[in-house]
Amino acid sequence: MTTLDARAMGTAHVRIDAREKVTGAARYAYEQPVTDPLYLHPIQASIGRGRVGLFDATAAEEHEGVAAVLSHVNAPRLASTDDEELAILQSPEIAFRGQLIGVVVADTPELARYAAGLVHVAYEEEPCDVVLRADRDDLYEPESVNPAMPTDTTEGDPDAALAAADVAIDATYTTPMEHNNPMEPHATVARWDEDGGLTLYESTQGVYSVRNGVAPVLGIEPDRIRVISPYVGGGFGSKGTAHAHIVLAALAAWAVPGRPVKLALTRQQMFSLAGYRTPTIQRMRLGLDADGNLTAMAHDVVEQTSRVKEFAEQSATPTRNMYAGPNRRTSHRLAALDVPVPSWMRAPGVCPGMYALEAAMDELAVAAGIDPVELRIRNDTDVDPESGKPYSTRGLAECLREGARRFGWDRRDPTPGARREGGWYVGLGVASSTYPTHVIPGSVARIEYRDGGYEVRIGAADIGTGARTVLAQIAADALGLPIEAVHVDIGDTAYPRASVAGGSSGTNGWGSAIVETARRFRDQYGDSPVDGAAAEASAADNPDAERFAMQAFGAQFAEVRVDADTGEVRVPRLLGVFAAGRIVNPRTARSQFVGGMTMGLSMALHEDSVMDERYGHVVNHDFAEYHIAANADVGSIEAHWLDEHDPHVNPMGVKGIGEIGIVGTAAAITSAVYNATGVRVRDLPVTADKLLDVTGVHLRR
C-alpha cells in the first residue's frame, strides 16, 4: 500500500475548535438551542431485583408544571424488545438496582426532579445476586468475546509445558468494577417532528451507532432519525453505543407532542445507566526454560455480565499474541448477575488483560533472576503467534530499550526495599503496552468545492481527541492543499456514514475514506474545480490486511514512592515510549498518550466501584468517593514515540493512539510497588491497607 506524503500531517497544529471550546461557544448536547423545551428526570428502581407492585404518580401528575409521568403502565409500546437494555418501561420486572422504571416531564429540571420524588413506588422484592466469585457453579462459556473473537483458544499442551518448566509462576490477579466518568455527562435532547421523524442531539461517540441502535426499538426507519453531536466532552467507551436514557428521552418526547425534551444524567445516574468495565478474576500461569524463553502461558478469566444483556470482555486475548511461545491457553467464563450492563471502557479487554499478563511477567522475571526488560525482549516475536502472520511493524523491543535509556532503568536496584530516601521506599517498574490496529469498514466521506474552499463532511465524532483537526490535516495532504483551505464538518447523520469513535479506529477508517474521496475528486476535477464540484467515496480495500498482523506497541516505566509508616503510594514519574505508526499531530497525540497513562495511574491506585452486596448498587457513585487521578496525584508524565513507518496499515500509515496509553500502566506501577517494598499486590487498586501489616502500622516485609 502506498502511503500518503505528509505536509500538513506531522505538524503540531493547534486544535481547530480550540477557541470555541475555551470561550464556551462550542455547544454540547444539552446546550443545543431548541424552542420551548421540557425537562426530564428519571425514576429508578431502588431494589436489586423484583417487580414494581404499585406506581402511584397521582401527586406528581397533579402538580402544576408537570407535563407527563410515564411508567410501564402508560408508556408507548416499543416496536422491539430484543435489546433488553433499551426495552424500558415495558414491564414491571426489575433486573438491577437503578433500572429505569419511570420518568417525569416538567417545565424545569428542578421541578421534574421534585415531582419524581412525589411518585410512590411499592415493590415485590426478590433476593439479588451481585457477587462475582471464581468458584461459582453457574459460570458459563459465552459464544464469543468482544467483538466476535473466540472465547477459548489452545495451542500445544500448556499444562505439560508448565509442569516441565524450569521456572513457573501461578498467580491470580483481580481488577474491580470501574466506571468511565467522562466530564460531560450523558445527555439527550429529543424532538419528534410533525412528519414522524425524530431529531436527537446526543453526546455520543457515534451518531450512526445511536441511530442504528434506537431505530428498531422505536420502530421507525433509520433515515427518519437525525442524530447531531458536534462536540462531545469525553466518552472513554461509555458513549460508544446507545443506552437506555436515549430511548427514555424519545418516549418522553412522544408523550408531549410538539415539545422537545432535555435530559442530562446526573453523575450518580451514570453509575447504573451508562456502562462500566466489568470486574475480572484472572489466573495467570507462565513457564520459562533455562534460557529464559517462555514455554507455556495459561490465562483464565472470570468476569461478570448482566442478566439483562450479555457483554463478554475479551480480557485474555492479549496473551494470545503478545509474546513468543509454543504452548498457550486462554479462556473466558461469565457470571450473569443482577447488575447493570457492562460495556466498553478505554482499551476494553486489553487493559485489564495486559495488567494480569504484565504483572505476571514481572513475577516471572523475579523468580528467574532475569531483568524484567530483558525478559520481555528475549520473548519478542516478529510473527503473530495466534494467526501466524508477520507483523507489519513491531517496535516493542525498541520501545523497551529506548524507554529504559530515557528512564534511567540501569539505576534500578533489583532487590525489593533496597532503596530508601528519607521516609519513602522507592521502586521502579516496567510493563509492555499493545493495542490492535482496528479498522471498522463502511465509513464514507464527501468533499465539495464551494466559494474557493473545500468542505469535507463525514459523520465522525470528536470526543475530545482532536479528530476534527487530524482529519483536516489528512484531507489537506490528500488534496495537496494548505490546511486553511479545508473545512471539516462532523457529528451529524446528515453527513455520510461513519464508524464509531472506538477501538482506536477512527483516524484509520475515517482518514482512509477521506483519502480515497480526495483521490477521486482530483482525478475528476484536477486542480481547478468548479463551484459545486463534489466527490464521495468509502475507503479502498487494503490488500495488506490479510497478509500482516497489525498492532501498536509500547513500553511503560514507573517510579513509585511508598511511605514507610503509612503505606501512602505516590507516583512521581511515568514514562512511556510508543510505536504507533505515523503521528499525524504531535500536539494532540501527546495529549492522548499522557491522558491514557494518567487514566492507567488512576486505575492502579484509585478507581474502585464498591458494590453493596445487600442491595446491588455502587455506593461510591459520585466524585466525592469515586476517586479519579487529579493533578495532585500526577507527577512527571513523559510520552515519547518512535518514528515508525508502516506502509501496510492504511494510506496515512497511522495505527491509532487513543487507548494504548492506558495499557500496561497499572502493571508498571504495581511492579514498582513490589520493587520498592517487597509487597506484591495483585488486587487493584493498590491502597495502603494492602501494603500495611494488620498487626501494626508498618509495611509488610
XYZ file of C-alpha atoms in Angstrom:
701
model
C 0.000 0.000 0.000
C 1.320 3.443 -0.948
C 1.215 5.847 1.963
C 0.293 9.489 1.750
C 3.022 12.114 1.575
C 2.983 14.304 4.668
C 2.841 18.076 4.552
C 0.097 19.031 6.976
C 0.426 15.662 8.674
C 3.179 15.527 11.239
C 2.800 19.153 12.283
C 1.710 20.155 15.783
C -1.351 22.045 14.599
C -3.496 23.783 17.207
C -6.944 22.258 17.527
C -9.305 23.812 15.012
C -12.069 24.024 17.613
C -9.851 25.265 20.452
C -11.221 28.817 20.530
C -14.843 27.646 20.533
C -14.166 25.291 23.429
C -12.244 27.666 25.677
C -14.668 30.561 25.087
C -17.804 28.481 25.623
C -19.034 28.927 22.062
C -18.950 25.165 21.421
C -22.427 23.786 22.114
C -22.617 20.330 23.640
C -25.708 18.115 23.506
C -27.662 19.573 26.426
C -26.855 23.136 25.321
C -28.389 22.856 21.865
C -30.942 25.649 21.369
C -34.465 24.311 20.981
C -37.751 26.151 21.313
C -39.863 25.780 24.459
C -38.221 22.645 25.893
C -39.428 20.428 28.698
C -37.116 18.590 31.080
C -36.900 15.002 32.257
C -35.994 13.335 35.498
C -35.737 9.528 35.500
C -37.260 7.363 38.210
C -35.019 4.414 39.006
C -35.587 1.150 40.809
C -34.372 1.184 44.404
C -34.245 -2.611 44.725
C -31.785 -5.054 43.179
C -34.344 -7.486 41.764
C -38.089 -7.994 41.698
C -41.003 -6.107 40.173
C -42.978 -2.922 40.535
C -46.119 -3.684 42.519
C -47.500 -0.127 42.654
C -46.577 3.020 40.735
C -48.709 5.870 42.086
C -47.974 9.090 40.172
C -51.124 10.981 41.242
C -49.377 13.639 43.331
C -46.785 14.268 40.630
C -49.309 14.453 37.797
C -51.442 16.964 39.696
C -48.519 19.305 40.384
C -48.524 22.487 38.344
C -45.872 22.457 35.624
C -45.716 18.671 35.268
C -46.480 17.715 31.672
C -46.368 13.913 31.902
C -45.351 10.971 34.048
C -44.586 7.683 32.308
C -44.174 4.166 33.650
C -44.677 0.640 32.354
C -48.419 1.240 32.748
C -48.799 4.071 30.246
C -45.571 4.350 28.231
C -45.801 3.843 24.452
C -45.130 0.277 23.376
C -41.750 -0.259 21.762
C -41.511 -1.995 18.392
C -38.717 -4.314 19.553
C -37.615 -5.502 22.962
C -34.814 -7.718 21.654
C -32.211 -5.429 23.206
C -33.320 -5.689 26.825
C -31.072 -2.836 27.959
C -33.111 -0.490 25.733
C -36.526 -2.124 26.333
C -37.504 0.279 29.114
C -40.928 0.967 30.655
C -42.435 -2.113 29.002
C -42.797 -4.373 32.013
C -42.894 -4.194 35.816
C -39.902 -6.553 36.036
C -36.731 -5.185 37.663
C -33.381 -6.732 36.766
C -30.994 -4.432 38.651
C -30.971 -1.509 41.038
C -31.025 1.766 39.137
C -33.055 0.363 36.238
C -35.377 2.922 34.653
C -38.946 2.401 35.836
C -40.443 5.817 35.089
C -39.864 9.423 34.091
C -41.284 12.819 34.942
C -41.551 15.541 32.282
C -41.868 19.091 33.581
C -41.273 22.763 32.837
C -37.902 22.924 34.620
C -35.277 20.358 35.598
C -35.739 21.273 39.261
C -39.482 20.690 39.085
C -39.025 17.389 37.251
C -36.679 16.184 39.973
C -39.000 17.340 42.745
C -42.034 15.713 41.134
C -40.150 12.454 40.689
C -39.859 12.384 44.470
C -43.662 12.595 44.744
C -44.146 9.315 42.897
C -44.851 6.446 45.279
C -43.452 3.087 44.220
C -44.050 -0.192 46.044
C -42.062 -3.290 45.130
C -42.328 -7.033 45.210
C -38.705 -7.640 46.132
C -36.614 -10.729 45.458
C -33.079 -11.507 46.663
C -30.443 -10.088 44.344
C -27.195 -11.796 43.377
C -24.347 -9.392 42.629
C -21.233 -11.189 43.910
C -18.592 -12.264 41.396
C -16.529 -15.288 42.509
C -14.329 -17.661 40.576
C -15.856 -20.686 42.345
C -19.478 -20.026 41.349
C -21.212 -23.128 39.990
C -23.154 -21.160 37.373
C -20.260 -19.733 35.364
C -20.795 -20.221 31.647
C -18.887 -20.009 28.388
C -20.127 -17.240 26.059
C -20.306 -17.935 22.341
C -17.683 -15.260 21.659
C -15.938 -12.346 23.326
C -15.990 -8.706 22.277
C -16.363 -8.020 19.460
C -16.543 -11.502 17.879
C -13.407 -13.361 18.910
C -13.131 -16.980 20.059
C -13.952 -17.453 23.713
C -11.265 -20.064 24.344
C -8.072 -20.946 22.489
C -5.471 -23.683 22.939
C -2.125 -24.184 21.233
C 0.099 -27.100 22.140
C -0.050 -28.578 25.626
C 0.356 -25.763 28.177
C -0.294 -27.989 31.200
C 2.522 -30.349 30.298
C 4.807 -27.444 29.442
C 4.094 -25.769 32.778
C 4.891 -28.977 34.621
C 8.197 -29.262 32.768
C 9.190 -25.589 33.036
C 12.433 -24.650 34.771
C 10.707 -21.639 36.325
C 6.943 -21.215 36.640
C 4.505 -18.927 38.379
C 0.817 -19.390 39.168
C -0.969 -16.277 40.437
C -4.414 -14.714 40.391
C -4.981 -11.022 39.700
C -8.189 -9.064 40.098
C -9.458 -5.783 38.765
C -12.570 -4.117 40.208
C -15.626 -2.672 38.545
C -14.624 0.721 37.108
C -16.771 3.481 35.634
C -15.849 5.625 32.630
C -16.920 9.004 34.079
C -16.336 11.456 31.209
C -16.549 15.087 32.249
C -19.648 15.748 30.136
C -22.497 13.569 31.411
C -24.597 11.554 29.006
C -27.228 13.896 27.622
C -30.032 13.816 25.072
C -32.343 16.408 23.557
C -35.200 14.695 21.703
C -37.745 16.234 19.349
C -40.383 14.491 17.257
C -41.200 16.270 14.009
C -44.706 16.641 12.580
C -43.925 14.094 9.868
C -42.967 11.451 12.433
C -39.217 11.934 12.187
C -37.036 12.154 15.272
C -34.149 14.524 15.953
C -31.699 13.652 18.711
C -28.996 15.988 19.965
C -26.774 13.458 21.651
C -23.468 13.223 23.464
C -22.133 10.203 21.631
C -19.083 8.561 20.130
C -21.076 7.604 17.049
C -24.114 9.329 15.589
C -24.765 6.363 13.322
C -24.366 3.932 16.210
C -27.119 5.763 18.091
C -29.383 5.943 15.055
C -28.963 2.267 14.202
C -29.379 1.284 17.847
C -32.641 3.069 18.613
C -34.385 2.834 15.210
C -35.557 -0.799 15.554
C -36.531 -0.211 19.182
C -38.750 2.721 18.232
C -39.981 1.044 15.063
C -39.006 3.725 12.559
C -36.646 3.652 9.611
C -33.098 4.759 10.455
C -33.130 7.522 7.860
C -36.045 9.153 9.720
C -33.795 9.710 12.740
C -31.272 12.516 12.667
C -28.568 12.421 15.346
C -26.479 15.563 15.886
C -23.344 15.631 18.025
C -20.840 18.317 17.006
C -18.989 18.410 20.345
C -18.532 15.698 22.956
C -16.942 16.118 26.375
C -15.297 12.716 26.598
C -16.635 9.185 26.485
C -13.911 6.580 27.148
C -16.192 3.992 25.523
C -19.340 4.687 27.536
C -20.807 6.767 24.707
C -19.926 4.249 22.022
C -23.309 2.578 21.985
C -26.933 3.535 22.597
C -28.023 3.369 26.235
C -31.483 3.333 27.801
C -31.653 7.061 28.571
C -31.864 7.828 24.834
C -34.977 5.686 24.474
C -36.366 7.302 27.634
C -35.986 10.756 26.078
C -37.622 9.611 22.848
C -40.593 8.122 24.719
C -40.971 11.261 26.828
C -40.910 13.499 23.760
C -43.576 11.306 22.158
C -45.787 11.862 25.212
C -45.650 15.683 24.868
C -46.353 16.357 21.160
C -44.730 19.450 19.723
C -42.297 19.980 22.622
C -38.628 18.978 22.661
C -37.356 17.398 25.860
C -33.968 17.624 27.539
C -32.250 15.009 29.674
C -28.811 15.140 31.279
C -27.957 12.221 33.523
C -26.613 13.106 36.936
C -23.244 11.705 37.949
C -24.991 9.230 40.250
C -27.327 8.046 37.487
C -24.405 7.359 35.185
C -23.162 4.654 37.541
C -26.141 2.443 36.653
C -27.177 3.594 33.175
C -24.058 4.196 31.094
C -21.953 1.036 31.252
C -18.737 0.223 33.128
C -15.686 -2.035 32.964
C -16.523 -5.469 34.289
C -14.562 -6.713 37.305
C -12.177 -9.546 36.448
C -10.595 -12.511 38.225
C -7.607 -13.660 36.172
C -5.476 -16.709 36.833
C -2.111 -16.454 35.088
C 0.335 -19.323 34.731
C 3.631 -18.792 32.944
C 6.596 -21.108 32.412
C 10.201 -20.491 31.342
C 13.002 -22.742 30.191
C 16.557 -22.421 31.481
C 17.382 -19.840 28.790
C 14.553 -17.535 29.794
C 12.236 -18.421 26.919
C 8.513 -18.711 27.557
C 7.407 -22.298 27.136
C 3.865 -22.067 28.497
C 1.133 -19.482 29.035
C -2.315 -20.086 30.517
C -4.703 -17.196 31.090
C -8.146 -17.996 32.513
C -10.582 -15.138 33.148
C -13.811 -14.906 35.134
C -15.968 -11.800 34.617
C -19.496 -10.633 35.198
C -22.269 -9.709 32.848
C -25.867 -8.670 33.336
C -28.903 -10.899 33.196
C -30.430 -8.189 31.008
C -27.844 -8.310 28.247
C -24.576 -10.153 27.742
C -21.282 -8.349 27.352
C -18.193 -10.574 27.313
C -14.958 -8.633 27.755
C -12.029 -10.085 25.799
C -9.540 -9.867 28.666
C -7.438 -12.954 27.871
C -6.870 -12.061 24.225
C -3.541 -10.184 24.664
C -1.945 -13.399 25.897
C -2.740 -14.970 22.531
C -0.252 -12.810 20.653
C 1.902 -10.689 22.957
C 4.954 -12.927 23.302
C 6.544 -15.892 21.565
C 5.940 -19.344 22.985
C 4.725 -22.721 21.708
C 2.101 -23.633 24.316
C -0.733 -21.366 25.414
C -4.341 -21.473 26.531
C -6.867 -18.702 27.117
C -10.410 -18.888 28.408
C -13.285 -16.640 29.454
C -16.180 -17.517 31.776
C -19.078 -15.272 32.752
C -21.370 -14.920 35.739
C -24.763 -13.434 34.848
C -25.709 -11.243 37.809
C -28.385 -8.769 38.882
C -26.265 -5.818 37.805
C -26.351 -3.136 35.103
C -24.943 -3.988 31.702
C -21.137 -3.714 31.438
C -19.777 -2.182 28.277
C -16.709 -0.674 26.655
C -14.193 1.265 28.703
C -10.932 2.591 27.280
C -8.990 -0.376 25.806
C -11.678 -2.931 26.735
C -10.252 -6.362 27.410
C -6.720 -5.383 26.516
C -6.306 -3.061 29.502
C -7.284 -5.493 32.313
C -5.836 -8.467 30.434
C -2.456 -6.821 29.956
C -2.440 -5.841 33.619
C -2.561 -9.513 34.585
C -0.107 -10.646 31.906
C 2.441 -7.918 32.591
C 2.199 -8.241 36.371
C 2.795 -11.975 35.931
C 5.770 -11.279 33.650
C 7.316 -9.211 36.441
C 6.801 -12.023 38.935
C 8.333 -14.446 36.451
C 11.352 -12.192 35.930
C 11.913 -12.005 39.685
C 11.572 -15.776 40.075
C 14.032 -16.409 37.224
C 16.503 -13.722 38.227
C 16.192 -12.000 34.829
C 15.857 -8.266 34.338
C 12.166 -7.516 33.507
C 13.104 -5.525 30.399
C 15.402 -8.282 29.174
C 12.759 -10.975 29.759
C 10.314 -9.154 27.504
C 12.883 -8.532 24.775
C 14.035 -12.149 24.929
C 10.475 -13.288 24.217
C 9.713 -10.776 21.478
C 8.475 -12.067 18.132
C 8.152 -10.799 14.569
C 5.247 -13.155 13.875
C 1.826 -13.070 15.499
C 1.663 -16.340 17.470
C -2.106 -16.568 17.044
C -2.501 -16.005 13.292
C 0.987 -16.897 12.096
C 1.144 -13.677 10.091
C 4.197 -11.424 10.245
C 3.670 -8.090 11.952
C 3.561 -5.139 9.571
C 5.823 -3.449 12.113
C 6.512 -4.372 15.716
C 8.517 -1.854 17.696
C 8.186 -3.439 21.149
C 11.865 -4.193 21.734
C 12.922 -0.747 20.541
C 10.324 0.898 22.809
C 11.634 -1.087 25.781
C 15.262 -0.184 25.051
C 14.553 3.479 24.360
C 12.318 3.742 27.423
C 14.928 2.120 29.631
C 17.540 4.570 28.358
C 15.364 7.642 28.888
C 14.095 6.470 32.278
C 17.437 5.511 33.767
C 16.494 1.849 34.206
C 20.133 0.903 34.696
C 19.999 2.628 38.096
C 17.283 0.260 39.344
C 18.265 -1.981 42.264
C 16.515 -5.343 41.739
C 16.456 -6.052 45.476
C 13.000 -5.129 46.875
C 13.135 -2.443 49.531
C 16.794 -1.666 48.885
C 16.286 1.993 48.014
C 15.017 4.351 50.694
C 15.009 8.135 50.622
C 14.027 9.645 53.937
C 10.717 8.134 54.976
C 9.942 6.750 51.500
C 10.709 3.435 49.857
C 11.471 3.975 46.160
C 10.996 1.446 43.366
C 10.949 1.206 39.581
C 8.691 -0.904 37.388
C 8.136 -1.649 33.714
C 5.413 -3.150 31.538
C 4.736 -3.583 27.846
C 1.827 -1.984 26.011
C -0.062 -3.058 22.924
C -3.292 -2.359 21.102
C -4.666 -3.830 17.860
C -4.840 -1.661 14.759
C -8.564 -1.853 14.107
C -10.415 -0.641 11.062
C -14.205 -0.645 11.024
C -15.313 -0.748 7.377
C -18.057 1.342 5.857
C -17.121 4.953 6.545
C -17.849 7.357 3.691
C -16.567 10.896 3.109
C -17.797 13.696 0.873
C -15.654 16.535 -0.452
C -17.209 19.557 -2.121
C -15.598 22.683 -3.579
C -17.539 25.817 -2.736
C -16.681 29.524 -2.583
C -12.978 28.891 -3.035
C -12.677 26.325 -0.253
C -13.040 22.589 0.280
C -15.709 21.202 2.574
C -15.119 17.719 3.976
C -18.123 16.026 5.517
C -18.239 12.748 7.389
C -20.432 11.572 10.258
C -17.454 11.011 12.551
C -17.160 12.055 16.198
C -14.566 14.114 18.038
C -14.833 13.079 21.680
C -12.027 15.384 22.718
C -9.222 13.578 20.898
C -8.670 16.254 18.237
C -10.240 14.205 15.430
C -11.647 17.287 13.692
C -8.142 18.739 13.430
C -6.430 15.495 12.416
C -8.995 14.830 9.676
C -8.424 18.340 8.309
C -4.691 17.628 8.190
C -5.274 14.339 6.351
C -7.667 15.992 3.890
C -5.255 18.849 3.223
C -2.441 16.440 2.383
C -4.701 14.249 0.264
C -5.859 17.290 -1.742
C -2.415 18.870 -1.877
C -3.622 21.994 -0.097
C -2.765 24.032 2.971
C -4.929 23.128 5.943
C -6.504 26.587 5.920
C -8.240 25.715 2.625
C -10.096 22.790 4.215
C -13.181 22.871 6.442
C -14.323 19.666 8.170
C -17.917 19.005 9.278
C -18.541 16.005 11.541
C -21.003 14.698 14.116
C -24.272 14.559 12.162
C -26.169 11.779 10.394
C -26.929 14.366 7.703
C -23.328 13.702 6.648
C -22.086 10.442 5.089
C -21.986 7.428 7.383
C -19.033 6.852 9.660
C -17.980 4.228 12.167
C -17.987 4.770 15.901
C -15.093 6.541 17.615
C -13.899 3.397 19.337
C -11.165 0.803 19.256
C -8.627 3.480 18.297
C -10.011 3.021 14.784
C -11.353 6.460 13.930
C -8.387 8.049 12.189
C -7.749 4.805 10.332
C -11.274 4.359 8.958
C -12.346 7.962 8.536
C -8.970 9.112 7.228
C -8.839 6.306 4.668
C -12.288 7.309 3.392
C -11.167 10.938 3.092
C -8.015 9.945 1.211
C -9.985 7.846 -1.280
C -12.542 10.618 -1.756
C -9.769 13.153 -2.345
C -8.203 10.861 -4.943
C -11.493 10.618 -6.820
C -12.049 14.346 -6.536
C -8.648 15.160 -8.020
C -8.992 12.513 -10.739
C -12.310 14.035 -11.756
C -11.674 17.769 -11.366
C -7.904 18.240 -11.225
C -6.558 21.348 -9.524
C -9.208 23.728 -10.894
C -12.630 22.538 -9.747
C -15.778 24.497 -10.461
C -18.065 25.674 -7.697
C -20.211 22.762 -6.528
C -17.800 20.063 -7.672
C -18.087 17.080 -5.336
C -16.970 13.507 -4.807
C -17.954 10.817 -2.347
C -16.246 7.534 -1.562
C -15.525 4.932 1.087
C -12.087 3.616 1.946
C -10.427 1.418 -0.650
C -9.797 -2.214 0.253
C -6.431 -2.817 1.863
C -4.805 -5.894 0.297
C -2.209 -5.993 3.075
C -4.845 -6.557 5.756
C -4.872 -10.299 5.043
C -1.090 -10.578 4.814
C 0.016 -8.883 8.020
C -0.856 -8.691 11.698
C -1.172 -5.032 12.654
C -0.733 -3.683 16.177
C 0.732 -0.743 18.038
C 3.234 -1.412 20.811
C 4.826 0.480 23.661
C 6.678 0.335 26.964
C 5.677 1.937 30.252
C 8.085 2.824 33.073
C 7.049 3.941 36.571
C 8.785 5.287 39.636
C 6.875 4.736 42.861
C 7.391 6.077 46.380
C 5.744 4.367 49.339
C 5.611 5.995 52.758
C 7.304 3.638 55.202
C 4.896 4.461 58.025
C 1.514 4.994 56.375
C 1.707 2.978 53.154
C 0.756 6.032 51.080
C 1.719 5.481 47.433
C 2.937 8.256 45.158
C 3.961 8.056 41.501
C 6.340 10.945 40.855
C 7.368 9.707 37.425
C 5.791 7.885 34.477
C 7.437 7.498 31.092
C 6.044 5.824 28.001
C 7.565 5.136 24.601
C 5.225 4.029 21.808
C 5.465 2.647 18.278
C 2.133 3.592 16.757
C 2.788 4.341 13.113
C 2.824 7.870 11.782
C 1.860 10.538 14.300
C -0.424 12.944 12.447
C -0.412 15.702 15.056
C 2.246 15.593 17.809
C 0.319 18.075 19.950
C -2.913 16.084 20.123
C -1.032 12.756 20.146
C 0.936 13.675 23.253
C -2.340 14.638 24.890
C -3.793 11.213 24.100
C -0.760 9.287 25.360
C -0.493 11.329 28.568
C -4.245 11.105 29.148
C -4.166 7.330 28.780
C -1.203 6.991 31.129
C -2.938 9.201 33.699
C -6.027 7.008 33.447
C -3.792 3.965 33.964
C -2.347 5.577 37.096
C -5.906 6.166 38.276
C -6.690 2.503 37.645
C -3.611 1.411 39.576
C -4.125 3.494 42.705
C -7.675 4.774 42.986
C -10.590 3.546 40.897
C -12.901 1.018 42.522
C -16.672 0.968 42.182
C -17.718 -0.565 45.503
C -20.793 -2.774 45.277
C -23.113 -3.115 48.269
C -23.801 -6.824 48.089
C -27.051 -6.487 50.039
C -28.804 -4.051 47.729
C -26.945 -4.313 44.428
C -25.750 -0.778 43.895
C -22.458 1.082 43.752
C -22.212 3.051 46.979
C -19.403 5.434 45.945
C -21.335 6.709 42.939
C -20.045 10.272 42.755
C -16.786 12.186 42.536
C -16.711 12.696 46.299
C -15.951 8.996 46.833
C -15.073 7.532 43.436
C -11.597 8.990 43.167
C -10.084 9.669 39.760
C -6.480 10.793 39.488
C -6.283 14.558 39.912
C -3.393 16.971 39.442
C -2.094 16.245 42.953
C -1.807 12.557 42.071
C 0.193 13.086 38.890
C 3.876 13.933 38.887
C 6.024 13.964 35.753
C 4.495 12.119 32.798
C 6.530 11.847 29.632
C 5.221 10.411 26.374
C 7.615 9.671 23.528
C 7.225 7.762 20.290
C 9.318 6.147 17.626
C 9.344 7.485 14.091
C 7.657 4.360 12.810
C 6.912 3.955 9.108
C 4.310 1.293 8.378
C 3.311 1.247 4.683
C 0.805 -1.570 5.174
C -1.811 -0.310 7.649
C -3.533 2.416 5.598
C -2.687 5.300 3.227
C -1.732 7.557 6.152
C 0.450 4.966 7.901
C -1.374 5.505 11.239
C -2.225 2.908 13.878
C -4.445 4.639 16.436
C -3.323 6.020 19.789
C -6.405 6.672 21.905
C -6.137 3.528 24.016
C -2.598 2.187 24.064
C -1.567 4.810 26.662
C -3.648 3.176 29.394
C -2.403 -0.346 28.607
C 0.368 -1.543 30.878
C 0.485 1.482 33.166
C -1.123 -0.272 36.131
C 1.246 -3.243 35.856
C 4.289 -0.962 35.692
C 3.101 0.752 38.882
C 2.344 -2.443 40.818
C 5.721 -3.848 39.795
C 7.371 -0.644 41.037
C 5.490 -1.013 44.330
C 6.951 -4.502 44.705
C 10.427 -3.235 43.872
C 10.003 -0.504 46.499
C 8.535 -2.597 49.311
C 8.716 -6.318 48.594
C 4.904 -6.447 48.883
C 3.205 -7.988 45.848
C -0.273 -6.504 45.381
C -2.314 -8.497 42.868
C -5.714 -6.924 43.540
C -6.256 -3.444 42.127
C -6.272 -0.730 43.213
C -3.100 -0.548 45.309
C -4.227 1.018 48.573
C -2.426 1.460 51.874
C -4.307 -1.342 53.613
C -2.846 -3.833 51.130
C 0.666 -2.723 51.982
C 0.445 -2.456 55.754
C 0.801 -5.274 58.232
C -2.515 -5.628 60.061
C -0.660 -6.240 63.340
C 0.966 -2.831 63.320
C 1.458 0.321 61.357
C 4.386 -0.690 59.193
C 4.894 -2.224 55.801
C 4.609 -5.957 55.390
C 8.054 -7.417 54.923
